[in-house]
XYZ file of C-alpha atoms in Angstrom:
358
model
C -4.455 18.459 -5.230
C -5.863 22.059 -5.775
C -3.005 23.407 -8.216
C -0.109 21.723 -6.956
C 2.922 21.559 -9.809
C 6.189 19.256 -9.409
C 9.463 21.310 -10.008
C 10.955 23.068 -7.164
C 11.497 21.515 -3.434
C 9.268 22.743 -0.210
C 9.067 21.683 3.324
C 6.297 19.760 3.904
C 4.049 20.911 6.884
C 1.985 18.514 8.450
C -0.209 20.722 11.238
C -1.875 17.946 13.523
C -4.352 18.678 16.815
C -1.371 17.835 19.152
C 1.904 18.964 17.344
C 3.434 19.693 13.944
C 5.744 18.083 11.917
C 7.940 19.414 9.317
C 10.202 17.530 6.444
C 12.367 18.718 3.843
C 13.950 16.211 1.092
C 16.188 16.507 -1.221
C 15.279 15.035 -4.627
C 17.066 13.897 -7.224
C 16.105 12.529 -10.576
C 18.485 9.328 -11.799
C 17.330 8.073 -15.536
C 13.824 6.469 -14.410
C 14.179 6.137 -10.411
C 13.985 9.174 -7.543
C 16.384 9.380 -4.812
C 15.257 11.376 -1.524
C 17.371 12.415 1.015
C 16.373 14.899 4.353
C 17.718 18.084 4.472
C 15.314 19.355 7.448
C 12.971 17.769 10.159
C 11.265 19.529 13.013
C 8.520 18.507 15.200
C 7.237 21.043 17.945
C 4.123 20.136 19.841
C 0.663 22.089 20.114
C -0.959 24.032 22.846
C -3.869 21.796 24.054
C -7.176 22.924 22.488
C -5.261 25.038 19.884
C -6.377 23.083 16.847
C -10.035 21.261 17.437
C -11.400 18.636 15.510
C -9.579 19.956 12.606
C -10.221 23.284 13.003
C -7.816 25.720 13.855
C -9.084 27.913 16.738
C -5.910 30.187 18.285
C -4.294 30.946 15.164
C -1.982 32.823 16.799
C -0.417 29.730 18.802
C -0.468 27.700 15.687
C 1.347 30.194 13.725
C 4.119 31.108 17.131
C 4.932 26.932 16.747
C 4.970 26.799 13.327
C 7.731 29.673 13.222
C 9.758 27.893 16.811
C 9.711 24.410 14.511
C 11.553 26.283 11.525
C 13.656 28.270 13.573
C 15.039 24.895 16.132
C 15.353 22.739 12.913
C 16.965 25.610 10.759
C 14.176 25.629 8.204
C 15.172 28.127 5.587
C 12.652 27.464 2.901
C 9.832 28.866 2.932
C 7.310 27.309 0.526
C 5.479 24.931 2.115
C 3.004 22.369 1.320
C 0.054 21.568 3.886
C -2.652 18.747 3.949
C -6.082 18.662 5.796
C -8.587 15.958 6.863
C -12.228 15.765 8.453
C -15.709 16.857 7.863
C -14.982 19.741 5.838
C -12.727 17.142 2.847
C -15.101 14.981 0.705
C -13.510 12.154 -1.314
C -15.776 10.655 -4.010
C -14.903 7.834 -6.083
C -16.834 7.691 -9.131
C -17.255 6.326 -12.885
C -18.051 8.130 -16.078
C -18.372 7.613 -19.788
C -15.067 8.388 -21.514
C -14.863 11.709 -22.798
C -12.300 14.139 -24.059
C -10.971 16.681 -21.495
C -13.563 19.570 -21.634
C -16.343 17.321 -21.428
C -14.819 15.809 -18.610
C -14.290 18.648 -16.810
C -17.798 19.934 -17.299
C -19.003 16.833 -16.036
C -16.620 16.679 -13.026
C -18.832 20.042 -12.126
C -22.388 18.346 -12.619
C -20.755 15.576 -10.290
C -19.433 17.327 -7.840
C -22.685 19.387 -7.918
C -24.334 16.497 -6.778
C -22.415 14.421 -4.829
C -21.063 17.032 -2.246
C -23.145 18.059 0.815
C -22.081 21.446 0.767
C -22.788 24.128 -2.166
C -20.226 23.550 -4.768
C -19.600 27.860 -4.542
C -18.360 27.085 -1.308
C -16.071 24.472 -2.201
C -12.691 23.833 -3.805
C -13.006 21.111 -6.018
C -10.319 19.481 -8.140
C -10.094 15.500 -9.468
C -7.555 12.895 -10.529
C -8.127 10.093 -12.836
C -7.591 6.458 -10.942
C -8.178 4.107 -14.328
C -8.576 5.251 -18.034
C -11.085 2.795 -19.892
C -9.311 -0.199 -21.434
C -11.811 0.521 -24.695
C -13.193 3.790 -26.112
C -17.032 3.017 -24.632
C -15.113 1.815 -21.102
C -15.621 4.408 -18.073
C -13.210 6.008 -16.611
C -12.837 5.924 -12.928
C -12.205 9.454 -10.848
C -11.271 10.747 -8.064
C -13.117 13.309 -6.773
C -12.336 15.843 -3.582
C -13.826 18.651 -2.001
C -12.680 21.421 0.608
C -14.732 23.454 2.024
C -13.233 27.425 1.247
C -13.823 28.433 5.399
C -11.561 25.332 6.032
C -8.233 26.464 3.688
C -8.806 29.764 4.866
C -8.570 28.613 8.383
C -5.251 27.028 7.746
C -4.106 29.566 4.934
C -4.355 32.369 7.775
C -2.316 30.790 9.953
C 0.549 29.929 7.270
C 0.613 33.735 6.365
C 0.455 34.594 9.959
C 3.444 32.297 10.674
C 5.399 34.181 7.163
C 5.645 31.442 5.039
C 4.342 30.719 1.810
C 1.569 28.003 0.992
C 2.071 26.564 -2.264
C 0.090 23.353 -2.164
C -2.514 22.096 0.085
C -3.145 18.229 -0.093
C -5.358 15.624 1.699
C -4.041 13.441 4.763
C -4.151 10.339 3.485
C -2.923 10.901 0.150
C -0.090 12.394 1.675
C 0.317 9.470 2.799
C -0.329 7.415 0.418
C 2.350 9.010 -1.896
C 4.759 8.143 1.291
C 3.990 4.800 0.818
C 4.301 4.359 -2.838
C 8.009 5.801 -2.118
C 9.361 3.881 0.926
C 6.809 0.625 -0.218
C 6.972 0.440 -3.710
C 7.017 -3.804 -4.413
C 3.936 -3.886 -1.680
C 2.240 -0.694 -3.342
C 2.120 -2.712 -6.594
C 1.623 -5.960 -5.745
C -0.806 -5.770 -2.708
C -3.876 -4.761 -1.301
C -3.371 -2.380 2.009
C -4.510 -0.795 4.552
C -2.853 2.102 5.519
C -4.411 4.040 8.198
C -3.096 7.075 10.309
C -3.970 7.532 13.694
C -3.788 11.301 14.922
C -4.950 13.224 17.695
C -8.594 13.958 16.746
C -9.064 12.219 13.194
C -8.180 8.677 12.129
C -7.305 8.500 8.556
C -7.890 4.923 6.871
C -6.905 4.255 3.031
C -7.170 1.482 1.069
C -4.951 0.729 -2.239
C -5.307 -1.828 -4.329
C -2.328 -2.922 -6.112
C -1.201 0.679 -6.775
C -4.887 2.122 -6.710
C -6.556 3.831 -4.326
C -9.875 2.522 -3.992
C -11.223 3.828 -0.589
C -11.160 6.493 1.948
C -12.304 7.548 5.161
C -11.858 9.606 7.810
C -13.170 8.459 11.682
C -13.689 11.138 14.699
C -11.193 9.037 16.605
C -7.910 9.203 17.769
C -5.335 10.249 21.142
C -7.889 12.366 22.212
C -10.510 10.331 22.542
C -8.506 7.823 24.038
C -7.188 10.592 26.670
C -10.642 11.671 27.480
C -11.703 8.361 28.198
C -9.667 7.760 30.610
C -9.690 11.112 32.331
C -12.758 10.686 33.404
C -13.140 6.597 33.936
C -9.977 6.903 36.371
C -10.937 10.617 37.476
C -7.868 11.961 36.687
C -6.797 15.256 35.311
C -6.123 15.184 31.162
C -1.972 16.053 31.451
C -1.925 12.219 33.710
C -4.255 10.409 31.359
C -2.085 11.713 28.182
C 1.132 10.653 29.488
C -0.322 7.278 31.028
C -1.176 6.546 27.670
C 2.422 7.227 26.304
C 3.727 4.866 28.390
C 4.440 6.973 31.898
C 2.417 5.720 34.383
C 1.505 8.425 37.116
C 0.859 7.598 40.823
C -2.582 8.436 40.154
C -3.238 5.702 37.454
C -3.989 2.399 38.649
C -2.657 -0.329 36.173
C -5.176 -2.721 36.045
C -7.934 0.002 34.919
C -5.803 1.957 32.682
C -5.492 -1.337 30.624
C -9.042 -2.133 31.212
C -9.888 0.816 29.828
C -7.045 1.163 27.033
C -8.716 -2.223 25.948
C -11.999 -0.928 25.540
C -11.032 2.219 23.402
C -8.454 -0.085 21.543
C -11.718 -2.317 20.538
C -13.934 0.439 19.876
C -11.527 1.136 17.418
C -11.360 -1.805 15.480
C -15.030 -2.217 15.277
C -14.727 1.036 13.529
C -12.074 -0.185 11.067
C -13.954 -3.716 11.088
C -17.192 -1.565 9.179
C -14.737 0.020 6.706
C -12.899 -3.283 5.873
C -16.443 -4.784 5.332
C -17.594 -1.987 3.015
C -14.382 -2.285 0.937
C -14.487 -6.287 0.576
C -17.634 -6.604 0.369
C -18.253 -3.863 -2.971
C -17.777 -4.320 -7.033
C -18.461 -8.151 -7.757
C -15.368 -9.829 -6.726
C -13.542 -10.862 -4.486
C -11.741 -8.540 -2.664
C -9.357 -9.292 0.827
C -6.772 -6.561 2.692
C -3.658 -8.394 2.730
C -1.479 -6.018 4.560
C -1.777 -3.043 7.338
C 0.266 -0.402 8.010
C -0.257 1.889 10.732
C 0.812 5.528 10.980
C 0.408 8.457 13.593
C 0.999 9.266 17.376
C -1.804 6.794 18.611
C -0.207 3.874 16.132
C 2.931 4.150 18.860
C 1.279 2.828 22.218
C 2.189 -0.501 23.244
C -0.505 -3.516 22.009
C -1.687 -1.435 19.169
C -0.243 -3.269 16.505
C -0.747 -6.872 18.078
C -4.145 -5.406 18.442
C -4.739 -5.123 14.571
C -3.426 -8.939 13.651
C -4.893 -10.598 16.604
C -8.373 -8.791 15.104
C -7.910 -9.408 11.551
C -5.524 -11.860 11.045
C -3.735 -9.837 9.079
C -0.110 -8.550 8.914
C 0.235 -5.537 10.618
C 3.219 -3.412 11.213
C 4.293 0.121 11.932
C 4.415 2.592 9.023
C 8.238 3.814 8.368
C 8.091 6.721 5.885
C 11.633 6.625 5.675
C 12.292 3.154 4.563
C 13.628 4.563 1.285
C 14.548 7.987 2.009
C 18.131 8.714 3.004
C 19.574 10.717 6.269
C 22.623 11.553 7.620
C 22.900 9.824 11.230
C 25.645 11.942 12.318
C 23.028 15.531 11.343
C 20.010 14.168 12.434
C 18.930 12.799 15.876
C 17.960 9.285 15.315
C 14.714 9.393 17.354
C 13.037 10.809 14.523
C 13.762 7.962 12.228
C 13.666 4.679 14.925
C 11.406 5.929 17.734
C 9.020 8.700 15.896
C 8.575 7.463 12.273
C 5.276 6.568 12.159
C 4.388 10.342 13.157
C 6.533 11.659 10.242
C 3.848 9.949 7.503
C 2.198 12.593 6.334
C 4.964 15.437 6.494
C 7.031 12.655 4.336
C 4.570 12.437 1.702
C 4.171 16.244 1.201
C 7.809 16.938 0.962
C 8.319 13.997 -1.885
C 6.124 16.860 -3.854
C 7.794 19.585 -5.955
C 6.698 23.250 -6.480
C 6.377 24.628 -9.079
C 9.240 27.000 -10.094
């Protein structure tokens, strides 16, 4: 999205609310298939309050980790490509008449006009076609995103501040959604999934059908709001409740209420992602039923989570491995990144699979 070509390799440069992640592949072209190998991967975490709901607010301390994570992972390229999620993306899917190019674009405009809450002169706008129309009078179904200008500015600044250059900037879950086509490519075809990443602040949820991507949304939920929660229902300061909910249980944190509340927040979550499964299955006349999950991100790691989704839903559920496909060397790399931390590499995987242009 937004003038991104596919020639040249970058590092892709996923910049969450509680750390960034960084991956660089090597691609290679073999008749009809791709091969992708990792040259580079960094991950360096974030001052607390640095990036809020989205929105960058020290630039300064975004910019100082971005430059640490190139430097301790030996990051030599400098083109990066970036992605960016919340209140300030819009993602429209709609239908129009088939048309040649110009028209289309012209009525992309009128469209995007109208369907976007924010005036179009302070948006970037750009569009993808989905489905072309099996007849001449068929419609054509689009794609349609939105960025507000104050919101790439906010993360342009800091990618300039940190000396690199931006050559790309996509959204979260299409990032991840290209990861998935990669390491997933029978199941991207053949299936209807759910594919949902869990970050810090912002939930991503997207939902492809057979090889389509059909709906998206983004939910003011993640780690965060999961830490806060139990801060304050165990009175505890937030460094305890964020490292209670990795898994380290201080001598503050009683057991029994940490899971009584890690339950609650768990379920509050799933009602959420109960409403967006409904809205999916239940539009277009026919039927329509998720047949797989996959879940990505930081909060996707703590213990229950995933028996949490199929005990819900009754629905296979597993961890998200973005590099099912792609190729490492063990003896380079440490191997936490690719057993332990994999579903937190989703997005920065699906950037780097993208080429710049040369």
């Amino acid at each position: 999205m937004f003038g991104l070509a596919k020639e040249k390799s970058l590092v892709g440069l996923d910049i969450g609310s509680y750390s960034v992640k960084a991956v660089e592949l090597k691609i290679k072209e073999k008749n009809e298939s791709v091969q992708y190998e990792v040259q580079k991967i960094g991950y360096e975490p974030l001052p607390h309050d640095a990036i809020v709901e989205g929105t960058i607010i020290d630039s300064t301390a975004v910019s100082e980790t971005i430059k640490l994570l190139f430097d301790n992972a030996k990051i030599t390229n400098k083109d990066v490509a970036i992605s960016i999620s919340g209140n300030s993306v819009i993602i429209k899917k709609i239908s129009l008449p088939s048309m040649d190019p110009q028209e289309l674009a012209e009525s992309i405009i009128w469209e995007a006009k109208h369907n976007i809450p924010y005036p179009y002169e302070e948006t970037n706008v750009d569009y993808a076609v989905l489905k072309s129309p099996r007849t001449p009078e068929g419609n054509v179904d689009i794609l349609l995103v939105a960025a507000k200008k104050d919101k790439i500015a906010n993360y342009s600044n800091a990618i300039s501040m940190a000396r690199k250059n931006l050559v790309a900037i996509e959204v979260d879950i299409f990032s991840l959604i290209n990861a998935f086509e990669v390491n997933y490519p029978e199941i991207f075809k053949e299936k209807t999934v759910a594919i949902i990443n869990m970050g810090a602040n912002i939930t991503n949820v997207g939902i492809v059908e057979r090889g389509v991507p059909q709906l998206f949304r983004d939910l003011s939920l993640g780690g965060y709001f999961f830490t806060e929660n139990i801060r304050k229902e165990l009175n505890v300061s937030f460094e305890e409740a964020e490292a209670a909910l990795k898994g380290i249980p201080g001598k503050n944190i009683n057991a029994d209420q940490f899971a009584a509340v890690l339950t609650m927040n768990i379920r509050d979550l799933l009602d959420e992602m109960e409403k967006t499964f409904s809205f999916y299955e239940a539009g277009e006349k026919r039927d329509r039923r998720i047949e797989q999950i996959l879940l990505s991100g930081g909060l996707a790691l703590i213990p229950n989570m995933v028996s949490a989704f199929e005990l819900k839903f009754r629905i296979k559920t597993e961890l998200f491995n973005p590099f099912k496909m792609i190729k490492y060397d063990e003896k380079k790399f440490d191997s936490i990144y690719f057993n332990e931390m994999a579903p937190v590499f989703g997005v920065a995987v699906g950037l780097s699979t993208r080429k710049a242009e040369k």
